[in-house]
Amino acid sequence: MLSSAIMHTRIAQVSIDNEALRHNLSQVKAFAPDSKVIAVIKANAYGHGVHNAAAVLSGADAFALATPNEAVLLRQSGVTKVLIVLQGFSSLDELKLLASHNIQPVIHHPSQVDLLEQCAEVTLDVWLKVDTGMHRLGVPADRVEACCQRLRACGSVANIRLMSHFANADDPDHSLNQQQLSVLNSIADQTGIHDISMANSAALIALPDSHKQWVRPGIMLYGSSPLNGKSAEELNLKSVMQFESRLIAVQNLKQGDAIGYGSLWQCPEDMRVGVVAAGYADGYPRHAKSGTPVWINGALCPLVGRISMDSLCVDLRGVEISVGERVVLWGRELSVDVVAKHADTISYELLCHTGAGFVSSTR
Ligand SMILES: *Cc1c(COP(=O)(O)O)cnc(C)c1O
């Protein structure tokens, strides 16, 4: 992520639309009206600035962070809401740190139960993460009952809630989704725990059976679509990060002239090419392919040639645009999802790499 010191010296700038962020939270509640909301604001709120996001999302019931330090920093900044650490703790010191700040860890591995058993002097609520089929973090289904018994015997554990995560929620028809859900349901019956969180953004929208008591939206809060084949606009989600810059040069080139490093793209005819002050140093993906749209004054201009550190080039055929024109790399005028697709990645990665603590809020 870029530091504020760097960003303030750049022409390319990121700003955050707080109204859009609040709107997307209201969409979460419209999709899952009977569930409490754990707003996922890990990785600096997917690059949107975690302190601002926490303030704007005050309507959420809880916040989820990835690591203990993220959560402690947020707590120390004065946030009093329920804070959940998705990766939990990995040492006694971290466990004590979380307990002393009233932060709830996710327990995903027996080694964490060992630490809880060694730490009788603290009290905290925990989330037991169950591996229902993703095979990343979580206690295997056949070990959950035993793990629960150990947790219940721990003096340090007050409440136990259940959590699990879908591997394929972006593809709602994938057969593993229903399998994962039925494993989760039988674990709920087995353990008698009916305080459960399963749904990420995609499941929140497309798999209502998975809503349970707590939903865990991340990406949809930031106005990007979590579903393959559905746009953010179709889901009534509004873009939160506005990534803009300006056109700093217009070149009149001849047929056959090649553009940029590696001379990869050649002008098929005499034409105008624009240079935008945004490159990979600003968080624009270097692997975005020629043809990726760039919004300039109402036109979608295709990117041409390689992305440089501080600039990128666009095909200006058919548009009358001059130096100084406002350029949107992604935001309200052009979805980050479209750019991500052209760069063979997902919006999550682009957002995380672009934003940072420097961001200014609008509206
Ligand atoms: C990041 C994360 C989420 C949020 O996922 P989105 O797809 O951004 O909604 C939910 N749960 C867990 C465990 C996560 O790591």
Coordinates of C-alpha atoms and ligand atoms in Angstrom, one line a residue:
M1 CA 0.0 0.0 0.0
L2 CA 1.1 3.5 -0.8
S3 CA 2.1 5.8 2.0
S4 CA 0.6 9.2 2.4
A5 CA 4.0 10.8 1.9
I6 CA 4.2 9.4 -1.6
M7 CA 0.6 10.0 -2.6
H8 CA 0.6 13.7 -1.8
T9 CA 3.3 14.2 -4.3
R10 CA 1.5 12.4 -7.2
I11 CA -1.0 13.6 -9.8
A12 CA -3.0 10.4 -9.5
Q13 CA -5.2 10.6 -6.4
V14 CA -7.6 8.3 -4.6
S15 CA -10.7 9.6 -2.8
I16 CA -13.3 7.8 -0.8
D17 CA -17.1 8.3 -1.3
N18 CA -18.4 7.9 2.2
E19 CA -22.0 8.2 1.1
A20 CA -21.5 5.2 -1.3
L21 CA -19.9 3.2 1.6
R22 CA -23.0 3.9 3.8
H23 CA -25.3 3.1 0.9
N24 CA -23.6 -0.3 0.3
L25 CA -24.0 -1.1 4.0
S26 CA -27.7 -0.4 3.6
Q27 CA -27.8 -2.8 0.7
V28 CA -26.2 -5.5 2.9
K29 CA -29.1 -5.0 5.3
A30 CA -31.6 -5.2 2.5
F31 CA -30.2 -8.5 1.4
A32 CA -29.9 -9.9 4.9
P33 CA -32.5 -8.1 7.0
D34 CA -32.5 -10.7 9.8
S35 CA -28.8 -11.0 10.4
K36 CA -26.3 -9.0 12.3
V37 CA -23.5 -7.5 10.2
I38 CA -19.8 -8.1 10.6
A39 CA -18.2 -5.5 8.3
V40 CA -14.9 -6.9 7.0
I41 CA -12.3 -4.1 7.1
K42 CA -9.1 -6.1 7.0
A43 CA -6.1 -4.9 4.9
N44 CA -6.9 -1.3 5.6
A45 CA -10.5 -1.8 4.6
Y46 CA -9.5 -3.3 1.3
G47 CA -7.3 -0.2 0.7
H48 CA -10.1 2.3 1.6
G49 CA -8.6 3.5 4.9
V50 CA -9.6 1.5 8.0
H51 CA -10.2 4.4 10.4
N52 CA -12.5 6.2 8.0
A53 CA -14.3 3.0 7.1
A54 CA -14.9 2.1 10.7
A55 CA -16.4 5.6 11.4
V56 CA -18.6 5.5 8.3
L57 CA -19.8 1.9 8.9
S58 CA -20.9 2.7 12.4
G59 CA -24.2 1.0 11.5
A60 CA -22.5 -2.4 11.4
D61 CA -22.7 -4.7 14.5
A62 CA -19.1 -5.8 14.4
F63 CA -15.8 -5.4 12.5
A64 CA -13.5 -8.2 11.3
L65 CA -9.8 -7.7 10.8
A66 CA -7.2 -10.2 9.7
T67 CA -4.5 -9.8 12.3
P68 CA -4.3 -9.0 16.1
N69 CA -2.3 -5.8 15.4
E70 CA -5.0 -4.5 13.0
A71 CA -7.6 -5.0 15.6
V72 CA -5.6 -3.5 18.5
L73 CA -4.8 -0.4 16.5
L74 CA -8.5 0.1 15.7
R75 CA -9.4 -0.4 19.4
Q76 CA -6.7 2.0 20.5
S77 CA -8.1 4.6 18.1
G78 CA -11.3 4.6 20.2
V79 CA -13.5 2.1 18.4
T80 CA -15.7 0.4 21.0
K81 CA -17.6 -2.0 18.7
V82 CA -17.2 -5.8 18.7
L83 CA -13.8 -6.6 16.9
I84 CA -13.1 -10.0 15.5
V85 CA -9.6 -11.3 14.4
L86 CA -10.1 -13.7 11.5
Q87 CA -6.7 -15.4 11.9
G88 CA -6.9 -15.4 15.7
F89 CA -3.6 -15.4 17.7
S90 CA -0.5 -17.4 17.4
S91 CA 1.2 -16.9 20.8
L92 CA 0.3 -16.4 24.5
D93 CA 1.3 -12.7 24.2
E94 CA -1.1 -12.2 21.3
L95 CA -3.8 -14.0 23.2
K96 CA -3.3 -11.8 26.2
L97 CA -3.2 -8.7 24.0
L98 CA -6.5 -9.5 22.4
A99 CA -8.1 -10.3 25.7
S100 CA -6.9 -7.1 27.3
H101 CA -8.5 -5.1 24.4
N102 CA -11.7 -7.1 24.5
I103 CA -11.2 -8.5 21.0
Q104 CA -12.7 -11.8 19.8
P105 CA -10.3 -14.2 18.1
V106 CA -11.2 -16.9 15.6
I107 CA -10.0 -20.3 16.7
H108 CA -9.1 -22.2 13.6
H109 CA -6.4 -24.6 14.9
P110 CA -5.9 -26.9 17.9
S111 CA -2.7 -25.1 18.8
Q112 CA -4.8 -22.1 19.7
V113 CA -6.9 -24.2 22.0
D114 CA -3.6 -25.3 23.7
L115 CA -2.8 -21.6 24.3
L116 CA -6.2 -20.9 25.7
E117 CA -5.8 -23.8 28.2
Q118 CA -2.5 -22.2 29.4
C119 CA -4.1 -18.8 29.9
A120 CA -6.6 -19.1 32.7
E121 CA -6.3 -15.4 33.8
V122 CA -8.2 -14.0 30.8
T123 CA -11.8 -14.1 29.6
L124 CA -12.9 -13.7 26.1
D125 CA -15.5 -14.7 23.5
V126 CA -14.3 -16.8 20.6
W127 CA -15.4 -17.9 17.2
L128 CA -14.7 -21.5 16.3
K129 CA -13.8 -21.8 12.7
V130 CA -15.0 -25.0 11.1
D131 CA -13.5 -26.4 7.8
T132 CA -16.7 -27.3 5.9
G133 CA -14.9 -27.8 2.6
M134 CA -12.6 -24.9 1.7
H135 CA -9.6 -26.6 3.3
R136 CA -7.8 -23.4 4.2
L137 CA -8.3 -22.5 7.9
G138 CA -10.6 -24.4 10.2
V139 CA -11.1 -27.4 12.4
P140 CA -12.2 -30.4 10.4
A141 CA -15.9 -31.3 10.9
D142 CA -15.2 -34.6 12.7
R143 CA -13.0 -32.8 15.3
V144 CA -15.3 -29.9 16.1
E145 CA -17.2 -31.6 18.9
A146 CA -14.0 -32.5 20.7
C147 CA -12.6 -29.0 20.2
C148 CA -15.8 -27.5 21.6
Q149 CA -15.6 -29.7 24.7
R150 CA -12.0 -28.4 25.3
L151 CA -13.1 -24.8 24.8
R152 CA -16.0 -25.2 27.1
A153 CA -13.7 -26.6 29.8
C154 CA -11.4 -23.5 29.4
G155 CA -11.9 -21.0 32.1
S156 CA -10.8 -18.3 29.7
V157 CA -13.6 -18.8 27.2
A158 CA -16.9 -17.1 27.8
N159 CA -19.1 -17.5 24.6
I160 CA -18.4 -19.8 21.7
R161 CA -19.8 -18.9 18.2
L162 CA -19.3 -20.8 15.0
M163 CA -17.8 -19.6 11.7
S164 CA -17.1 -21.1 8.4
H165 CA -16.2 -19.8 4.9
F166 CA -17.3 -20.8 1.4
A167 CA -14.8 -21.7 -1.3
N168 CA -17.1 -21.0 -4.3
A169 CA -19.8 -18.5 -3.2
D170 CA -19.0 -16.4 -6.3
D171 CA -20.5 -19.3 -8.3
P172 CA -23.8 -19.8 -6.5
D173 CA -24.6 -23.0 -8.4
H174 CA -21.4 -24.7 -7.5
S175 CA -22.3 -28.0 -5.8
L176 CA -19.8 -27.5 -2.9
N177 CA -21.9 -24.6 -1.6
Q178 CA -24.8 -26.7 -0.5
Q179 CA -22.4 -29.4 0.8
Q180 CA -20.6 -26.9 3.0
L181 CA -23.9 -25.5 4.3
S182 CA -25.2 -29.0 5.2
V183 CA -21.9 -29.8 7.1
L184 CA -22.3 -26.5 9.0
N185 CA -25.9 -27.2 9.8
S186 CA -25.1 -30.6 11.2
I187 CA -22.3 -29.2 13.3
A188 CA -24.7 -26.6 14.7
D189 CA -27.0 -29.4 15.7
Q190 CA -24.2 -31.5 17.1
T191 CA -22.7 -28.7 19.2
G192 CA -26.0 -26.9 20.1
I193 CA -24.4 -23.7 19.0
H194 CA -26.8 -21.6 16.9
D195 CA -24.8 -18.3 16.8
I196 CA -23.2 -18.7 13.5
S197 CA -21.5 -16.8 10.7
M198 CA -21.0 -18.2 7.2
A199 CA -21.8 -15.7 4.4
N200 CA -19.3 -13.5 2.7
S201 CA -20.6 -10.9 0.2
A202 CA -21.3 -13.4 -2.6
A203 CA -23.2 -15.7 -0.3
L204 CA -25.0 -12.8 1.3
I205 CA -26.4 -11.9 -2.1
A206 CA -26.9 -15.3 -3.7
L207 CA -27.2 -17.9 -0.9
P208 CA -29.8 -16.7 1.6
D209 CA -29.9 -20.1 3.4
S210 CA -26.4 -19.2 4.5
H211 CA -27.2 -15.9 6.3
K212 CA -27.5 -17.4 9.8
Q213 CA -27.1 -15.0 12.7
W214 CA -24.2 -13.0 11.4
V215 CA -23.2 -12.1 7.8
R216 CA -19.6 -11.1 6.9
P217 CA -19.6 -8.7 3.9
G218 CA -16.3 -7.3 2.6
I219 CA -16.0 -6.5 -1.1
M220 CA -19.7 -5.5 -1.6
L221 CA -19.3 -2.7 1.0
Y222 CA -16.7 -1.2 -1.3
G223 CA -19.0 -1.3 -4.3
S224 CA -17.6 -4.2 -6.3
S225 CA -19.6 -7.2 -7.4
P226 CA -18.8 -10.4 -5.6
L227 CA -20.6 -12.5 -8.2
N228 CA -19.3 -13.8 -11.6
G229 CA -21.6 -12.4 -14.3
K230 CA -23.4 -9.8 -12.2
S231 CA -22.3 -6.2 -12.3
A232 CA -22.1 -4.0 -9.2
E233 CA -24.7 -1.7 -10.8
E234 CA -27.1 -4.6 -11.2
L235 CA -26.7 -5.3 -7.5
N236 CA -27.3 -1.6 -6.7
L237 CA -23.8 -1.3 -5.2
K238 CA -22.0 2.0 -5.5
S239 CA -18.3 2.4 -6.2
V240 CA -16.5 3.8 -3.1
M241 CA -12.9 4.3 -4.3
Q242 CA -12.5 7.0 -6.9
F243 CA -9.1 6.7 -8.6
E244 CA -8.4 9.7 -10.8
S245 CA -5.6 11.4 -12.6
R246 CA -5.1 13.8 -15.6
L247 CA -3.9 13.6 -19.2
I248 CA -0.4 15.1 -19.3
A249 CA 0.4 14.8 -23.0
V250 CA -1.2 14.1 -26.3
Q251 CA 1.1 12.8 -29.1
N252 CA 0.4 12.8 -32.8
L253 CA 1.9 9.5 -34.0
K254 CA 2.4 7.9 -37.4
Q255 CA 1.2 4.5 -38.6
G256 CA 3.7 1.9 -37.3
D257 CA 5.0 4.0 -34.4
A258 CA 5.4 1.7 -31.3
I259 CA 4.3 2.8 -27.9
G260 CA 6.3 2.5 -24.6
Y261 CA 8.6 -0.1 -23.1
G262 CA 9.2 -3.1 -25.3
S263 CA 7.5 -1.3 -28.2
L264 CA 4.7 -3.8 -27.9
W265 CA 1.8 -1.8 -29.4
Q266 CA 2.1 -0.2 -32.8
C267 CA -0.2 2.4 -34.2
P268 CA -2.3 0.8 -37.0
E269 CA -2.7 4.3 -38.6
D270 CA -1.7 7.9 -38.0
M271 CA -3.4 8.7 -34.7
R272 CA -3.4 10.6 -31.4
V273 CA -2.2 8.9 -28.2
G274 CA -2.7 10.3 -24.8
V275 CA -0.4 10.0 -21.8
V276 CA -2.1 9.7 -18.4
A277 CA -0.2 10.4 -15.1
A278 CA -0.9 7.1 -13.5
G279 CA 1.3 4.0 -13.4
Y280 CA 2.1 1.0 -11.2
A281 CA 3.7 3.3 -8.6
D282 CA 0.1 4.6 -8.1
G283 CA -1.3 1.1 -7.8
Y284 CA -2.5 0.7 -11.4
P285 CA -1.9 -2.9 -12.3
R286 CA 1.1 -3.3 -14.6
H287 CA -0.4 -6.4 -16.1
A288 CA -3.5 -4.6 -17.4
K289 CA -3.7 -5.5 -21.1
S290 CA -3.9 -3.2 -24.1
G291 CA -7.6 -2.5 -24.6
T292 CA -8.4 -2.0 -20.9
P293 CA -10.8 1.0 -20.7
V294 CA -9.7 4.3 -19.3
W295 CA -12.5 6.9 -18.8
I296 CA -11.7 10.4 -20.1
N297 CA -14.3 13.0 -20.3
G298 CA -17.2 10.6 -21.0
A299 CA -15.2 8.4 -23.4
L300 CA -13.8 4.9 -22.7
C301 CA -10.3 5.1 -24.3
P302 CA -8.4 1.8 -24.7
L303 CA -5.1 1.5 -23.0
V304 CA -2.2 0.9 -25.4
G305 CA 1.3 -0.6 -24.6
R306 CA 2.9 -1.4 -21.3
I307 CA 2.1 0.4 -18.1
S308 CA 5.0 2.5 -16.8
M309 CA 5.9 3.4 -13.2
D310 CA 4.3 6.9 -13.5
S311 CA 2.2 6.8 -16.7
L312 CA 0.1 4.9 -19.1
C313 CA -0.9 5.5 -22.7
V314 CA -4.4 5.5 -24.3
D315 CA -5.7 5.4 -27.8
L316 CA -7.5 8.7 -28.5
R317 CA -8.9 7.8 -31.9
G318 CA -12.4 9.2 -32.2
V319 CA -12.3 11.5 -29.2
E320 CA -11.5 15.1 -28.9
I321 CA -9.6 15.4 -25.7
S322 CA -6.8 17.7 -24.7
V323 CA -4.0 17.9 -22.1
G324 CA -5.2 18.5 -18.6
E325 CA -8.4 16.5 -19.0
R326 CA -9.7 14.6 -16.0
V327 CA -9.1 10.8 -16.2
V328 CA -10.9 8.1 -14.2
L329 CA -8.9 4.9 -13.8
W330 CA -11.8 3.4 -11.8
G331 CA -14.6 4.6 -9.7
R332 CA -18.2 5.9 -10.4
E333 CA -17.7 6.2 -14.2
L334 CA -15.8 2.9 -14.7
S335 CA -16.1 -0.1 -12.4
V336 CA -13.0 -1.5 -10.8
D337 CA -14.4 -4.9 -11.8
V338 CA -14.0 -4.1 -15.5
V339 CA -10.4 -3.1 -15.0
A340 CA -9.7 -6.2 -12.9
K341 CA -11.0 -8.5 -15.6
H342 CA -8.7 -6.9 -18.2
A343 CA -5.8 -7.3 -15.8
D344 CA -6.6 -11.0 -15.2
T345 CA -7.2 -10.4 -11.5
I346 CA -9.9 -9.5 -9.0
S347 CA -11.1 -6.1 -7.7
Y348 CA -9.9 -7.1 -4.2
E349 CA -6.2 -7.0 -5.3
L350 CA -6.5 -3.7 -7.2
L351 CA -8.3 -2.0 -4.3
C352 CA -5.8 -3.3 -1.7
H353 CA -2.8 -2.1 -3.7
T354 CA -4.1 1.3 -4.6
G355 CA -5.6 2.8 -1.5
A356 CA -4.0 3.7 1.8
G357 CA -4.1 6.0 4.8
F358 CA -3.7 9.1 2.5
V359 CA -7.2 8.9 1.1
S360 CA -9.4 11.9 1.3
S361 CA -13.1 11.5 1.9
T362 CA -15.8 13.1 -0.1
R363 CA -19.5 13.7 0.6
Ligands
LIG1 C1 -12.2 -11.5 3.6 C2 -13.1 -12.4 4.3 C3 -14.5 -12.1 4.2 C4 -15.1 -11.1 3.3 O1 -15.2 -11.6 2.0 P1 -15.8 -10.8 0.8 O2 -15.7 -11.7 -0.4 O3 -14.9 -9.6 0.6 O4 -17.2 -10.4 1.1 C5 -15.4 -12.9 4.9 N1 -14.9 -13.9 5.7 C6 -13.6 -14.2 5.8 C7 -13.1 -15.3 6.7 C8 -12.7 -13.5 5.1 O5 -11.4 -13.8 5.2

